[in-house]
Amino acid sequence: MDYFNRISGRLWAEDVALADVAKAVGTPAYVYSRATIERHFQVMDLSLAGVDHLVCFAVKACSNLAVLQVLARQGSGFDIVSAGELARVLRAGGDPAKVVFSGVGKRDDEIAAALRAGILCLNVESAGELQHIASVAQELGVRAPISLRVNPDVDPKTHKYIATGLKTSKFGVSFGEAEQLYLQASQHPHLQVVGIACHIGSQILKVAPFVEAIEKVLTLVDRLRKAGVHLDHIDVGGGLGIAYRNERPALPAELGQVIVGITQGHGLKVLMEPGRVIVGNAGVLLTQVIGTKSNEDKQFVIVDAGMNDLLRPSLYDAYHQIELVEDDSGRQRVAVDVVGPVCETGDFLALDRELPALQRGDLLAVKGAGAYGFAMASNYNSRPRPAEVLVSAGQFQVVRQRETLQDLWHGETLMEPGLANQPDSAGELPR
Ligand code: LLP
């Protein structure tokens, strides 16, 4: 459930009319509902109430400081994949003791930053990485808390780019290798084995793949226990899907209940790393119609948000509902392509979509844009990234300013005179 509703014809985020936000902030802009984020966190947290647990929000889904702060205040932990995400979590008041560090390529300086911050656990993805972590820990004179991310070879039945738990993917280590590595790690003076992790993919709609993966991981936990390696926690990853269109994803409560059921009696704390299910439906992208055009028999609505602002439709063919912000009743419906201003045919927000007939100046809300929306935005085509706005208790606040043109070349320099005078490779100055 979210708090974006149409009342008296107009779209609202909680008690704030989206048209008012667009008027004050401009477009494109991401708008998040704090009440929705809090509710989703609480539902997820409650779903695991039957077992000692920690919900670690996957920062990559939406890394705005204010959003992280909302979650930190709820007691959330965080799943990070870079030193940048760690810095954001700390800046937002997150507790490092509730941070897990995932990802297939952690640099030594990132490992060191995590160890210095005193995070809960590094989820290790290969034998080589275990070595790197051990040597960084040795240099720092600490013991690194680690889990191995195992690859359970389960098909999560999702888009191939976001299926991560198949043995053909780059993620995790096989069960056989994991057993060896656990035995090595448990003897190492600078490693402390604390858990085991898996993450099989994203936008997973059913409970069954989670069950299959967790049951497989638990067999390994048992084998390890027999071999004298005792773990404190199992991290079941993230991945629960949301309804973008007419999907019927399993409810957090269903998933939680099943996880509690199968992990009970194993003496393990349960960690979970949800991203999308917490913030996906807690955010919309506001965009304005620049104009319309038709080529042959196709009709296009050109809006001021493009693939650089919301990449999901272009990259995954993802479906996002699009609604007129103001009253849409009484308008005829027509099938259109909603496209952005970026110079690629792949730049679209919707294809062949039946929408109320749109005209220049209309405001649209692209729904389900809270997860992997701003987080994947870029400056492609030298387009400043959009503003981010948080609605809370009847008010709204800009929690990230729209980028300015100067921001576009932040950190860049013009050539110094010496360089500018260098002849080009053909021995001539460019004219
Ligand atoms: N944990 C790990 C190790 C992950 O790799 C991910 C997501 C998550 C947790 C959170 O998964 P979630 O609960 O959000 O499904 N950009 C794509 C999604 C990429 C997911 C990457 N990993 C999209 O827009 O659909």
PDB file of C-alpha atoms in Angstrom, residues 26-314:
ATOM      1  CA  GLY A  26       9.765  22.274 -11.279  1.00  0.00           C
ATOM      2  CA  THR A  27      10.104  19.102 -13.297  1.00  0.00           C
ATOM      3  CA  PRO A  28      11.436  16.514 -13.603  1.00  0.00           C
ATOM      4  CA  ALA A  29      11.382  15.737  -9.887  1.00  0.00           C
ATOM      5  CA  TYR A  30      11.239  12.624  -7.776  1.00  0.00           C
ATOM      6  CA  VAL A  31       8.735  12.789  -4.934  1.00  0.00           C
ATOM      7  CA  TYR A  32       8.894  10.323  -2.036  1.00  0.00           C
ATOM      8  CA  SER A  33       6.297   9.677   0.636  1.00  0.00           C
ATOM      9  CA  ARG A  34       7.829   9.280   4.073  1.00  0.00           C
ATOM     10  CA  ALA A  35       4.723   7.567   5.490  1.00  0.00           C
ATOM     11  CA  THR A  36       4.925   4.944   2.724  1.00  0.00           C
ATOM     12  CA  ILE A  37       8.613   4.274   3.351  1.00  0.00           C
ATOM     13  CA  GLU A  38       8.003   3.912   7.079  1.00  0.00           C
ATOM     14  CA  ARG A  39       5.020   1.679   6.573  1.00  0.00           C
ATOM     15  CA  HIS A  40       6.870  -0.610   4.189  1.00  0.00           C
ATOM     16  CA  PHE A  41       9.820  -0.876   6.558  1.00  0.00           C
ATOM     17  CA  GLN A  42       7.529  -1.713   9.449  1.00  0.00           C
ATOM     18  CA  VAL A  43       5.630  -4.350   7.472  1.00  0.00           C
ATOM     19  CA  MET A  44       8.896  -6.012   6.481  1.00  0.00           C
ATOM     20  CA  ASP A  45      10.258  -5.809  10.021  1.00  0.00           C
ATOM     21  CA  LEU A  46       7.055  -7.202  11.505  1.00  0.00           C
ATOM     22  CA  SER A  47       7.002 -10.052   9.012  1.00  0.00           C
ATOM     23  CA  LEU A  48      10.146 -11.428  10.678  1.00  0.00           C
ATOM     24  CA  ALA A  49       8.986 -10.752  14.232  1.00  0.00           C
ATOM     25  CA  GLY A  50       8.956 -14.486  15.010  1.00  0.00           C
ATOM     26  CA  VAL A  51      12.739 -14.669  14.890  1.00  0.00           C
ATOM     27  CA  ASP A  52      15.749 -12.574  15.942  1.00  0.00           C
ATOM     28  CA  HIS A  53      16.283 -10.483  12.826  1.00  0.00           C
ATOM     29  CA  LEU A  54      17.597  -7.328  11.192  1.00  0.00           C
ATOM     30  CA  VAL A  55      16.181  -5.655   8.095  1.00  0.00           C
ATOM     31  CA  CYS A  56      19.033  -4.045   6.140  1.00  0.00           C
ATOM     32  CA  PHE A  57      17.681  -1.654   3.510  1.00  0.00           C
ATOM     33  CA  ALA A  58      19.520  -2.075   0.192  1.00  0.00           C
ATOM     34  CA  VAL A  59      20.906   1.435  -0.248  1.00  0.00           C
ATOM     35  CA  LYS A  60      21.364   1.030  -4.005  1.00  0.00           C
ATOM     36  CA  ALA A  61      17.588   1.191  -4.472  1.00  0.00           C
ATOM     37  CA  CYS A  62      17.383   4.779  -3.230  1.00  0.00           C
ATOM     38  CA  SER A  63      20.337   6.421  -1.591  1.00  0.00           C
ATOM     39  CA  ASN A  64      19.064   9.922  -0.846  1.00  0.00           C
ATOM     40  CA  LEU A  65      20.318  11.011   2.595  1.00  0.00           C
ATOM     41  CA  ALA A  66      16.869  11.989   3.866  1.00  0.00           C
ATOM     42  CA  VAL A  67      15.400   8.638   2.823  1.00  0.00           C
ATOM     43  CA  LEU A  68      18.252   6.825   4.577  1.00  0.00           C
ATOM     44  CA  GLN A  69      17.685   9.031   7.613  1.00  0.00           C
ATOM     45  CA  VAL A  70      13.983   8.106   7.710  1.00  0.00           C
ATOM     46  CA  LEU A  71      14.960   4.444   7.671  1.00  0.00           C
ATOM     47  CA  ALA A  72      17.788   4.825  10.194  1.00  0.00           C
ATOM     48  CA  ARG A  73      15.277   6.373  12.599  1.00  0.00           C
ATOM     49  CA  GLN A  74      13.085   3.320  12.144  1.00  0.00           C
ATOM     50  CA  GLY A  75      16.014   1.208  13.339  1.00  0.00           C
ATOM     51  CA  SER A  76      16.835  -0.133   9.898  1.00  0.00           C
ATOM     52  CA  GLY A  77      20.168  -1.666   9.071  1.00  0.00           C
ATOM     53  CA  PHE A  78      21.709  -1.131   5.634  1.00  0.00           C
ATOM     54  CA  ASP A  79      23.063  -3.277   2.828  1.00  0.00           C
ATOM     55  CA  ILE A  80      25.815  -1.384   1.028  1.00  0.00           C
ATOM     56  CA  VAL A  81      27.895  -2.131  -2.057  1.00  0.00           C
ATOM     57  CA  SER A  82      30.481   0.651  -2.035  1.00  0.00           C
ATOM     58  CA  ALA A  83      32.394   3.080   0.157  1.00  0.00           C
ATOM     59  CA  GLY A  84      30.096   5.746  -1.249  1.00  0.00           C
ATOM     60  CA  GLU A  85      27.037   4.001   0.114  1.00  0.00           C
ATOM     61  CA  LEU A  86      28.796   3.506   3.452  1.00  0.00           C
ATOM     62  CA  ALA A  87      29.557   7.224   3.626  1.00  0.00           C
ATOM     63  CA  ARG A  88      25.919   8.044   2.876  1.00  0.00           C
ATOM     64  CA  VAL A  89      24.658   5.687   5.588  1.00  0.00           C
ATOM     65  CA  LEU A  90      27.000   7.197   8.173  1.00  0.00           C
ATOM     66  CA  ARG A  91      26.107  10.738   7.087  1.00  0.00           C
ATOM     67  CA  ALA A  92      22.410   9.898   7.457  1.00  0.00           C
ATOM     68  CA  GLY A  93      22.905   8.644  11.020  1.00  0.00           C
ATOM     69  CA  GLY A  94      22.845   4.919  10.243  1.00  0.00           C
ATOM     70  CA  ASP A  95      24.417   2.559  12.764  1.00  0.00           C
ATOM     71  CA  PRO A  96      27.582   0.943  11.321  1.00  0.00           C
ATOM     72  CA  ALA A  97      26.980  -2.079  13.530  1.00  0.00           C
ATOM     73  CA  LYS A  98      23.892  -2.738  11.402  1.00  0.00           C
ATOM     74  CA  VAL A  99      25.649  -2.515   8.027  1.00  0.00           C
ATOM     75  CA  VAL A 100      26.423  -5.431   5.706  1.00  0.00           C
ATOM     76  CA  PHE A 101      28.707  -4.933   2.736  1.00  0.00           C
ATOM     77  CA  SER A 102      27.785  -6.919  -0.396  1.00  0.00           C
ATOM     78  CA  GLY A 103      29.104  -6.744  -3.940  1.00  0.00           C
ATOM     79  CA  VAL A 104      31.353  -8.676  -6.238  1.00  0.00           C
ATOM     80  CA  GLY A 105      34.214  -6.180  -6.457  1.00  0.00           C
ATOM     81  CA  LYS A 106      35.266  -4.413  -3.271  1.00  0.00           C
ATOM     82  CA  ARG A 107      38.469  -2.366  -3.508  1.00  0.00           C
ATOM     83  CA  ASP A 108      41.012  -2.528  -0.662  1.00  0.00           C
ATOM     84  CA  ASP A 109      40.298   1.072   0.338  1.00  0.00           C
ATOM     85  CA  GLU A 110      36.584   0.242   0.526  1.00  0.00           C
ATOM     86  CA  ILE A 111      37.260  -2.818   2.660  1.00  0.00           C
ATOM     87  CA  ALA A 112      39.449  -0.681   4.937  1.00  0.00           C
ATOM     88  CA  ALA A 113      36.752   1.998   5.257  1.00  0.00           C
ATOM     89  CA  ALA A 114      34.210  -0.656   6.225  1.00  0.00           C
ATOM     90  CA  LEU A 115      36.508  -2.218   8.798  1.00  0.00           C
ATOM     91  CA  ARG A 116      37.380   1.163  10.285  1.00  0.00           C
ATOM     92  CA  ALA A 117      33.696   2.028  10.564  1.00  0.00           C
ATOM     93  CA  GLY A 118      33.069  -1.236  12.426  1.00  0.00           C
ATOM     94  CA  ILE A 119      30.376  -2.711  10.198  1.00  0.00           C
ATOM     95  CA  LEU A 120      28.489  -5.889  11.054  1.00  0.00           C
ATOM     96  CA  CYS A 121      29.707  -8.038   8.200  1.00  0.00           C
ATOM     97  CA  LEU A 122      31.352  -8.220   4.794  1.00  0.00           C
ATOM     98  CA  ASN A 123      29.628 -10.618   2.411  1.00  0.00           C
ATOM     99  CA  VAL A 124      32.510 -12.250   0.571  1.00  0.00           C
ATOM    100  CA  GLU A 125      32.064 -13.242  -3.043  1.00  0.00           C
ATOM    101  CA  SER A 126      35.229 -15.206  -3.928  1.00  0.00           C
ATOM    102  CA  ALA A 127      38.330 -16.926  -2.595  1.00  0.00           C
ATOM    103  CA  GLY A 128      40.431 -14.018  -3.818  1.00  0.00           C
ATOM    104  CA  GLU A 129      38.289 -11.505  -2.017  1.00  0.00           C
ATOM    105  CA  LEU A 130      38.599 -13.464   1.229  1.00  0.00           C
ATOM    106  CA  GLN A 131      42.376 -13.114   0.899  1.00  0.00           C
ATOM    107  CA  HIS A 132      42.151  -9.389   0.196  1.00  0.00           C
ATOM    108  CA  ILE A 133      39.935  -8.836   3.217  1.00  0.00           C
ATOM    109  CA  ALA A 134      42.256 -10.861   5.444  1.00  0.00           C
ATOM    110  CA  SER A 135      45.279  -8.823   4.401  1.00  0.00           C
ATOM    111  CA  VAL A 136      43.535  -5.474   4.823  1.00  0.00           C
ATOM    112  CA  ALA A 137      42.358  -6.611   8.278  1.00  0.00           C
ATOM    113  CA  GLN A 138      45.890  -7.674   9.147  1.00  0.00           C
ATOM    114  CA  GLU A 139      47.273  -4.290   8.124  1.00  0.00           C
ATOM    115  CA  LEU A 140      44.693  -2.570  10.292  1.00  0.00           C
ATOM    116  CA  GLY A 141      45.285  -5.013  13.158  1.00  0.00           C
ATOM    117  CA  VAL A 142      41.624  -6.086  13.331  1.00  0.00           C
ATOM    118  CA  ARG A 143      39.514  -9.175  12.692  1.00  0.00           C
ATOM    119  CA  ALA A 144      37.165  -8.757   9.771  1.00  0.00           C
ATOM    120  CA  PRO A 145      33.651 -10.112  10.350  1.00  0.00           C
ATOM    121  CA  ILE A 146      32.694 -12.113   7.266  1.00  0.00           C
ATOM    122  CA  SER A 147      29.982 -14.172   5.627  1.00  0.00           C
ATOM    123  CA  LEU A 148      30.363 -16.005   2.384  1.00  0.00           C
ATOM    124  CA  ARG A 149      27.787 -15.184  -0.226  1.00  0.00           C
ATOM    125  CA  VAL A 150      26.897 -18.545  -1.619  1.00  0.00           C
ATOM    126  CA  ASN A 151      25.321 -19.138  -4.969  1.00  0.00           C
ATOM    127  CA  PRO A 152      22.416 -21.551  -4.501  1.00  0.00           C
ATOM    128  CA  ASP A 153      21.793 -21.982  -8.253  1.00  0.00           C
ATOM    129  CA  VAL A 154      18.110 -21.120  -8.063  1.00  0.00           C
ATOM    130  CA  ASP A 155      16.085 -19.547 -10.862  1.00  0.00           C
ATOM    131  CA  PRO A 156      14.235 -16.524  -9.451  1.00  0.00           C
ATOM    132  CA  LYS A 157      12.136 -16.166 -12.628  1.00  0.00           C
ATOM    133  CA  THR A 158      12.847 -12.513 -13.202  1.00  0.00           C
ATOM    134  CA  HIS A 159      14.493 -10.337 -15.867  1.00  0.00           C
ATOM    135  CA  LYS A 160      17.823 -11.922 -16.857  1.00  0.00           C
ATOM    136  CA  TYR A 161      19.812  -8.794 -15.932  1.00  0.00           C
ATOM    137  CA  ILE A 162      18.687  -9.000 -12.305  1.00  0.00           C
ATOM    138  CA  ALA A 163      18.797 -12.757 -11.711  1.00  0.00           C
ATOM    139  CA  THR A 164      21.858 -13.237  -9.516  1.00  0.00           C
ATOM    140  CA  GLY A 165      21.568 -16.681  -7.930  1.00  0.00           C
ATOM    141  CA  LEU A 166      22.145 -18.848 -10.973  1.00  0.00           C
ATOM    142  CA  LYS A 167      25.481 -20.623 -11.151  1.00  0.00           C
ATOM    143  CA  THR A 168      26.178 -18.915 -14.469  1.00  0.00           C
ATOM    144  CA  SER A 169      26.054 -15.452 -12.856  1.00  0.00           C
ATOM    145  CA  LYS A 170      29.113 -13.644 -11.525  1.00  0.00           C
ATOM    146  CA  PHE A 171      27.818 -13.644  -7.949  1.00  0.00           C
ATOM    147  CA  GLY A 172      28.717 -15.713  -4.919  1.00  0.00           C
ATOM    148  CA  VAL A 173      30.691 -18.926  -4.494  1.00  0.00           C
ATOM    149  CA  SER A 174      29.551 -22.500  -5.047  1.00  0.00           C
ATOM    150  CA  PHE A 175      28.603 -24.622  -2.042  1.00  0.00           C
ATOM    151  CA  GLY A 176      31.624 -26.889  -2.437  1.00  0.00           C
ATOM    152  CA  GLU A 177      34.033 -23.971  -2.537  1.00  0.00           C
ATOM    153  CA  ALA A 178      32.217 -22.245   0.321  1.00  0.00           C
ATOM    154  CA  GLU A 179      32.767 -25.185   2.635  1.00  0.00           C
ATOM    155  CA  GLN A 180      36.519 -25.115   1.997  1.00  0.00           C
ATOM    156  CA  LEU A 181      36.702 -21.361   2.430  1.00  0.00           C
ATOM    157  CA  TYR A 182      34.748 -21.447   5.700  1.00  0.00           C
ATOM    158  CA  LEU A 183      37.182 -23.972   7.117  1.00  0.00           C
ATOM    159  CA  GLN A 184      40.133 -21.780   6.087  1.00  0.00           C
ATOM    160  CA  ALA A 185      38.527 -18.566   7.292  1.00  0.00           C
ATOM    161  CA  SER A 186      37.636 -20.002  10.684  1.00  0.00           C
ATOM    162  CA  GLN A 187      41.355 -20.666  11.306  1.00  0.00           C
ATOM    163  CA  HIS A 188      42.500 -17.236  10.189  1.00  0.00           C
ATOM    164  CA  PRO A 189      43.578 -14.832  12.943  1.00  0.00           C
ATOM    165  CA  HIS A 190      42.258 -11.790  11.068  1.00  0.00           C
ATOM    166  CA  LEU A 191      38.920 -13.198   9.960  1.00  0.00           C
ATOM    167  CA  GLN A 192      35.886 -13.808  12.065  1.00  0.00           C
ATOM    168  CA  VAL A 193      33.223 -16.000  10.523  1.00  0.00           C
ATOM    169  CA  VAL A 194      29.847 -14.572  11.519  1.00  0.00           C
ATOM    170  CA  GLY A 195      27.320 -15.672   8.918  1.00  0.00           C
ATOM    171  CA  ILE A 196      26.278 -16.838   5.510  1.00  0.00           C
ATOM    172  CA  ALA A 197      24.532 -14.884   2.769  1.00  0.00           C
ATOM    173  CA  CYS A 198      22.682 -15.369  -0.474  1.00  0.00           C
ATOM    174  CA  HIS A 199      20.763 -13.093  -2.827  1.00  0.00           C
ATOM    175  CA  ILE A 200      19.110 -14.706  -5.800  1.00  0.00           C
ATOM    176  CA  GLY A 201      17.745 -11.738  -7.711  1.00  0.00           C
ATOM    177  CA  SER A 202      15.353  -8.853  -7.780  1.00  0.00           C
ATOM    178  CA  GLN A 203      11.646  -8.292  -8.573  1.00  0.00           C
ATOM    179  CA  ILE A 204      10.868 -11.865  -7.524  1.00  0.00           C
ATOM    180  CA  LEU A 205       7.126 -12.410  -7.312  1.00  0.00           C
ATOM    181  CA  LYS A 206       6.826 -15.771  -5.627  1.00  0.00           C
ATOM    182  CA  VAL A 207       7.959 -17.231  -2.321  1.00  0.00           C
ATOM    183  CA  ALA A 208       9.108 -20.556  -3.795  1.00  0.00           C
ATOM    184  CA  PRO A 209      12.560 -19.459  -5.127  1.00  0.00           C
ATOM    185  CA  PHE A 210      13.381 -17.920  -1.735  1.00  0.00           C
ATOM    186  CA  VAL A 211      12.399 -21.156   0.014  1.00  0.00           C
ATOM    187  CA  GLU A 212      14.461 -23.249  -2.368  1.00  0.00           C
ATOM    188  CA  ALA A 213      17.509 -21.027  -1.876  1.00  0.00           C
ATOM    189  CA  ILE A 214      17.250 -20.744   1.909  1.00  0.00           C
ATOM    190  CA  GLU A 215      16.693 -24.472   2.360  1.00  0.00           C
ATOM    191  CA  LYS A 216      19.795 -25.180   0.290  1.00  0.00           C
ATOM    192  CA  VAL A 217      21.818 -22.676   2.322  1.00  0.00           C
ATOM    193  CA  LEU A 218      20.609 -24.248   5.565  1.00  0.00           C
ATOM    194  CA  THR A 219      21.927 -27.651   4.513  1.00  0.00           C
ATOM    195  CA  LEU A 220      25.335 -26.039   4.194  1.00  0.00           C
ATOM    196  CA  VAL A 221      24.936 -24.375   7.609  1.00  0.00           C
ATOM    197  CA  ASP A 222      24.291 -27.802   9.118  1.00  0.00           C
ATOM    198  CA  ARG A 223      27.285 -29.354   7.386  1.00  0.00           C
ATOM    199  CA  LEU A 224      29.469 -26.505   8.629  1.00  0.00           C
ATOM    200  CA  ARG A 225      28.222 -26.915  12.172  1.00  0.00           C
ATOM    201  CA  LYS A 226      29.191 -30.581  12.053  1.00  0.00           C
ATOM    202  CA  ALA A 227      32.629 -29.507  10.865  1.00  0.00           C
ATOM    203  CA  GLY A 228      32.912 -27.149  13.851  1.00  0.00           C
ATOM    204  CA  VAL A 229      32.103 -23.857  12.084  1.00  0.00           C
ATOM    205  CA  HIS A 230      29.295 -22.047  13.902  1.00  0.00           C
ATOM    206  CA  LEU A 231      27.480 -19.120  12.314  1.00  0.00           C
ATOM    207  CA  ASP A 232      25.520 -16.322  14.008  1.00  0.00           C
ATOM    208  CA  HIS A 233      23.341 -15.265  11.129  1.00  0.00           C
ATOM    209  CA  ILE A 234      21.853 -16.113   7.757  1.00  0.00           C
ATOM    210  CA  ASP A 235      21.369 -13.232   5.326  1.00  0.00           C
ATOM    211  CA  VAL A 236      18.586 -14.151   2.919  1.00  0.00           C
ATOM    212  CA  GLY A 237      19.202 -11.172   0.620  1.00  0.00           C
ATOM    213  CA  GLY A 238      16.574  -8.919  -0.882  1.00  0.00           C
ATOM    214  CA  GLY A 239      14.554  -9.296  -4.033  1.00  0.00           C
ATOM    215  CA  LEU A 240      10.865  -9.303  -3.163  1.00  0.00           C
ATOM    216  CA  GLY A 241       8.980  -7.761  -6.072  1.00  0.00           C
ATOM    217  CA  ILE A 242       6.289  -5.112  -6.248  1.00  0.00           C
ATOM    218  CA  ALA A 243       3.267  -4.525  -8.482  1.00  0.00           C
ATOM    219  CA  TYR A 244       4.202  -2.172 -11.307  1.00  0.00           C
ATOM    220  CA  ARG A 245       1.249  -3.173 -13.439  1.00  0.00           C
ATOM    221  CA  ASN A 246      -0.953  -6.144 -12.615  1.00  0.00           C
ATOM    222  CA  GLU A 247       1.585  -8.450 -10.983  1.00  0.00           C
ATOM    223  CA  ARG A 248       0.496 -10.125  -7.763  1.00  0.00           C
ATOM    224  CA  PRO A 249       3.732 -10.356  -5.770  1.00  0.00           C
ATOM    225  CA  ALA A 250       3.842 -12.372  -2.573  1.00  0.00           C
ATOM    226  CA  LEU A 251       3.189 -10.150   0.410  1.00  0.00           C
ATOM    227  CA  PRO A 252       6.031  -9.370   2.805  1.00  0.00           C
ATOM    228  CA  ALA A 253       4.016 -11.064   5.552  1.00  0.00           C
ATOM    229  CA  GLU A 254       3.820 -14.288   3.509  1.00  0.00           C
ATOM    230  CA  LEU A 255       7.515 -14.272   2.752  1.00  0.00           C
ATOM    231  CA  GLY A 256       8.411 -13.411   6.353  1.00  0.00           C
ATOM    232  CA  GLN A 257       6.256 -16.180   7.738  1.00  0.00           C
ATOM    233  CA  VAL A 258       7.862 -18.753   5.482  1.00  0.00           C
ATOM    234  CA  ILE A 259      11.372 -17.532   6.303  1.00  0.00           C
ATOM    235  CA  VAL A 260      10.656 -17.660  10.027  1.00  0.00           C
ATOM    236  CA  GLY A 261       9.273 -21.175   9.577  1.00  0.00           C
ATOM    237  CA  ILE A 262      12.263 -22.615   7.771  1.00  0.00           C
ATOM    238  CA  THR A 263      14.985 -20.881   9.755  1.00  0.00           C
ATOM    239  CA  GLN A 264      13.506 -21.566  13.194  1.00  0.00           C
ATOM    240  CA  GLY A 265      15.430 -24.050  15.247  1.00  0.00           C
ATOM    241  CA  HIS A 266      18.720 -23.332  13.456  1.00  0.00           C
ATOM    242  CA  GLY A 267      19.844 -20.840  16.096  1.00  0.00           C
ATOM    243  CA  LEU A 268      20.498 -18.153  13.501  1.00  0.00           C
ATOM    244  CA  LYS A 269      19.652 -14.485  13.406  1.00  0.00           C
ATOM    245  CA  VAL A 270      17.939 -13.656  10.103  1.00  0.00           C
ATOM    246  CA  LEU A 271      19.132 -10.707   8.033  1.00  0.00           C
ATOM    247  CA  MET A 272      17.221  -9.481   5.017  1.00  0.00           C
ATOM    248  CA  GLU A 273      18.248  -6.901   2.402  1.00  0.00           C
ATOM    249  CA  PRO A 274      15.082  -5.497   0.815  1.00  0.00           C
ATOM    250  CA  GLY A 275      15.325  -2.455  -1.409  1.00  0.00           C
ATOM    251  CA  ARG A 276      12.544  -2.229  -3.982  1.00  0.00           C
ATOM    252  CA  VAL A 277       9.740  -3.417  -1.720  1.00  0.00           C
ATOM    253  CA  ILE A 278      10.483  -0.610   0.751  1.00  0.00           C
ATOM    254  CA  VAL A 279      10.876   2.349  -1.601  1.00  0.00           C
ATOM    255  CA  GLY A 280       9.570   1.292  -5.026  1.00  0.00           C
ATOM    256  CA  ASN A 281       5.994   2.393  -4.565  1.00  0.00           C
ATOM    257  CA  ALA A 282       7.021   5.189  -2.215  1.00  0.00           C
ATOM    258  CA  GLY A 283       8.193   7.409  -5.052  1.00  0.00           C
ATOM    259  CA  VAL A 284       6.928   8.972  -8.280  1.00  0.00           C
ATOM    260  CA  LEU A 285       8.712  10.892 -10.990  1.00  0.00           C
ATOM    261  CA  LEU A 286       6.960  14.104 -11.942  1.00  0.00           C
ATOM    262  CA  THR A 287       7.424  15.174 -15.511  1.00  0.00           C
ATOM    263  CA  GLN A 288       5.826  17.728 -17.800  1.00  0.00           C
ATOM    264  CA  VAL A 289       4.681  17.347 -21.388  1.00  0.00           C
ATOM    265  CA  ILE A 290       6.895  19.418 -23.693  1.00  0.00           C
ATOM    266  CA  GLY A 291       4.818  18.687 -26.746  1.00  0.00           C
ATOM    267  CA  THR A 292       3.250  16.079 -28.964  1.00  0.00           C
ATOM    268  CA  LYS A 293       3.984  14.907 -32.477  1.00  0.00           C
ATOM    269  CA  SER A 294       3.032  12.151 -34.840  1.00  0.00           C
ATOM    270  CA  ASN A 295       5.140  10.293 -37.384  1.00  0.00           C
ATOM    271  CA  GLU A 296       3.244   8.120 -39.820  1.00  0.00           C
ATOM    272  CA  ASP A 297       0.537   6.546 -37.693  1.00  0.00           C
ATOM    273  CA  LYS A 298       2.444   6.797 -34.403  1.00  0.00           C
ATOM    274  CA  GLN A 299       1.714   9.407 -31.792  1.00  0.00           C
ATOM    275  CA  PHE A 300       4.384  10.630 -29.464  1.00  0.00           C
ATOM    276  CA  VAL A 301       4.141  12.550 -26.238  1.00  0.00           C
ATOM    277  CA  ILE A 302       7.469  14.199 -25.508  1.00  0.00           C
ATOM    278  CA  VAL A 303       8.122  14.796 -21.824  1.00  0.00           C
ATOM    279  CA  ASP A 304      10.907  16.528 -19.942  1.00  0.00           C
ATOM    280  CA  ALA A 305      12.153  13.328 -18.227  1.00  0.00           C
ATOM    281  CA  GLY A 306      14.259  10.915 -20.208  1.00  0.00           C
ATOM    282  CA  MET A 307      16.206   7.707 -19.871  1.00  0.00           C
ATOM    283  CA  ASN A 308      18.869   9.613 -17.964  1.00  0.00           C
ATOM    284  CA  ASP A 309      16.271  10.408 -15.276  1.00  0.00           C
ATOM    285  CA  LEU A 310      14.517   7.012 -15.206  1.00  0.00           C
ATOM    286  CA  LEU A 311      16.449   4.262 -16.951  1.00  0.00           C
ATOM    287  CA  ARG A 312      14.269   1.262 -16.084  1.00  0.00           C
ATOM    288  CA  PRO A 313      11.969   1.296 -19.145  1.00  0.00           C
ATOM    289  CA  SER A 314      14.935   1.583 -21.547  1.00  0.00           C
TER     290      SER A 314
END
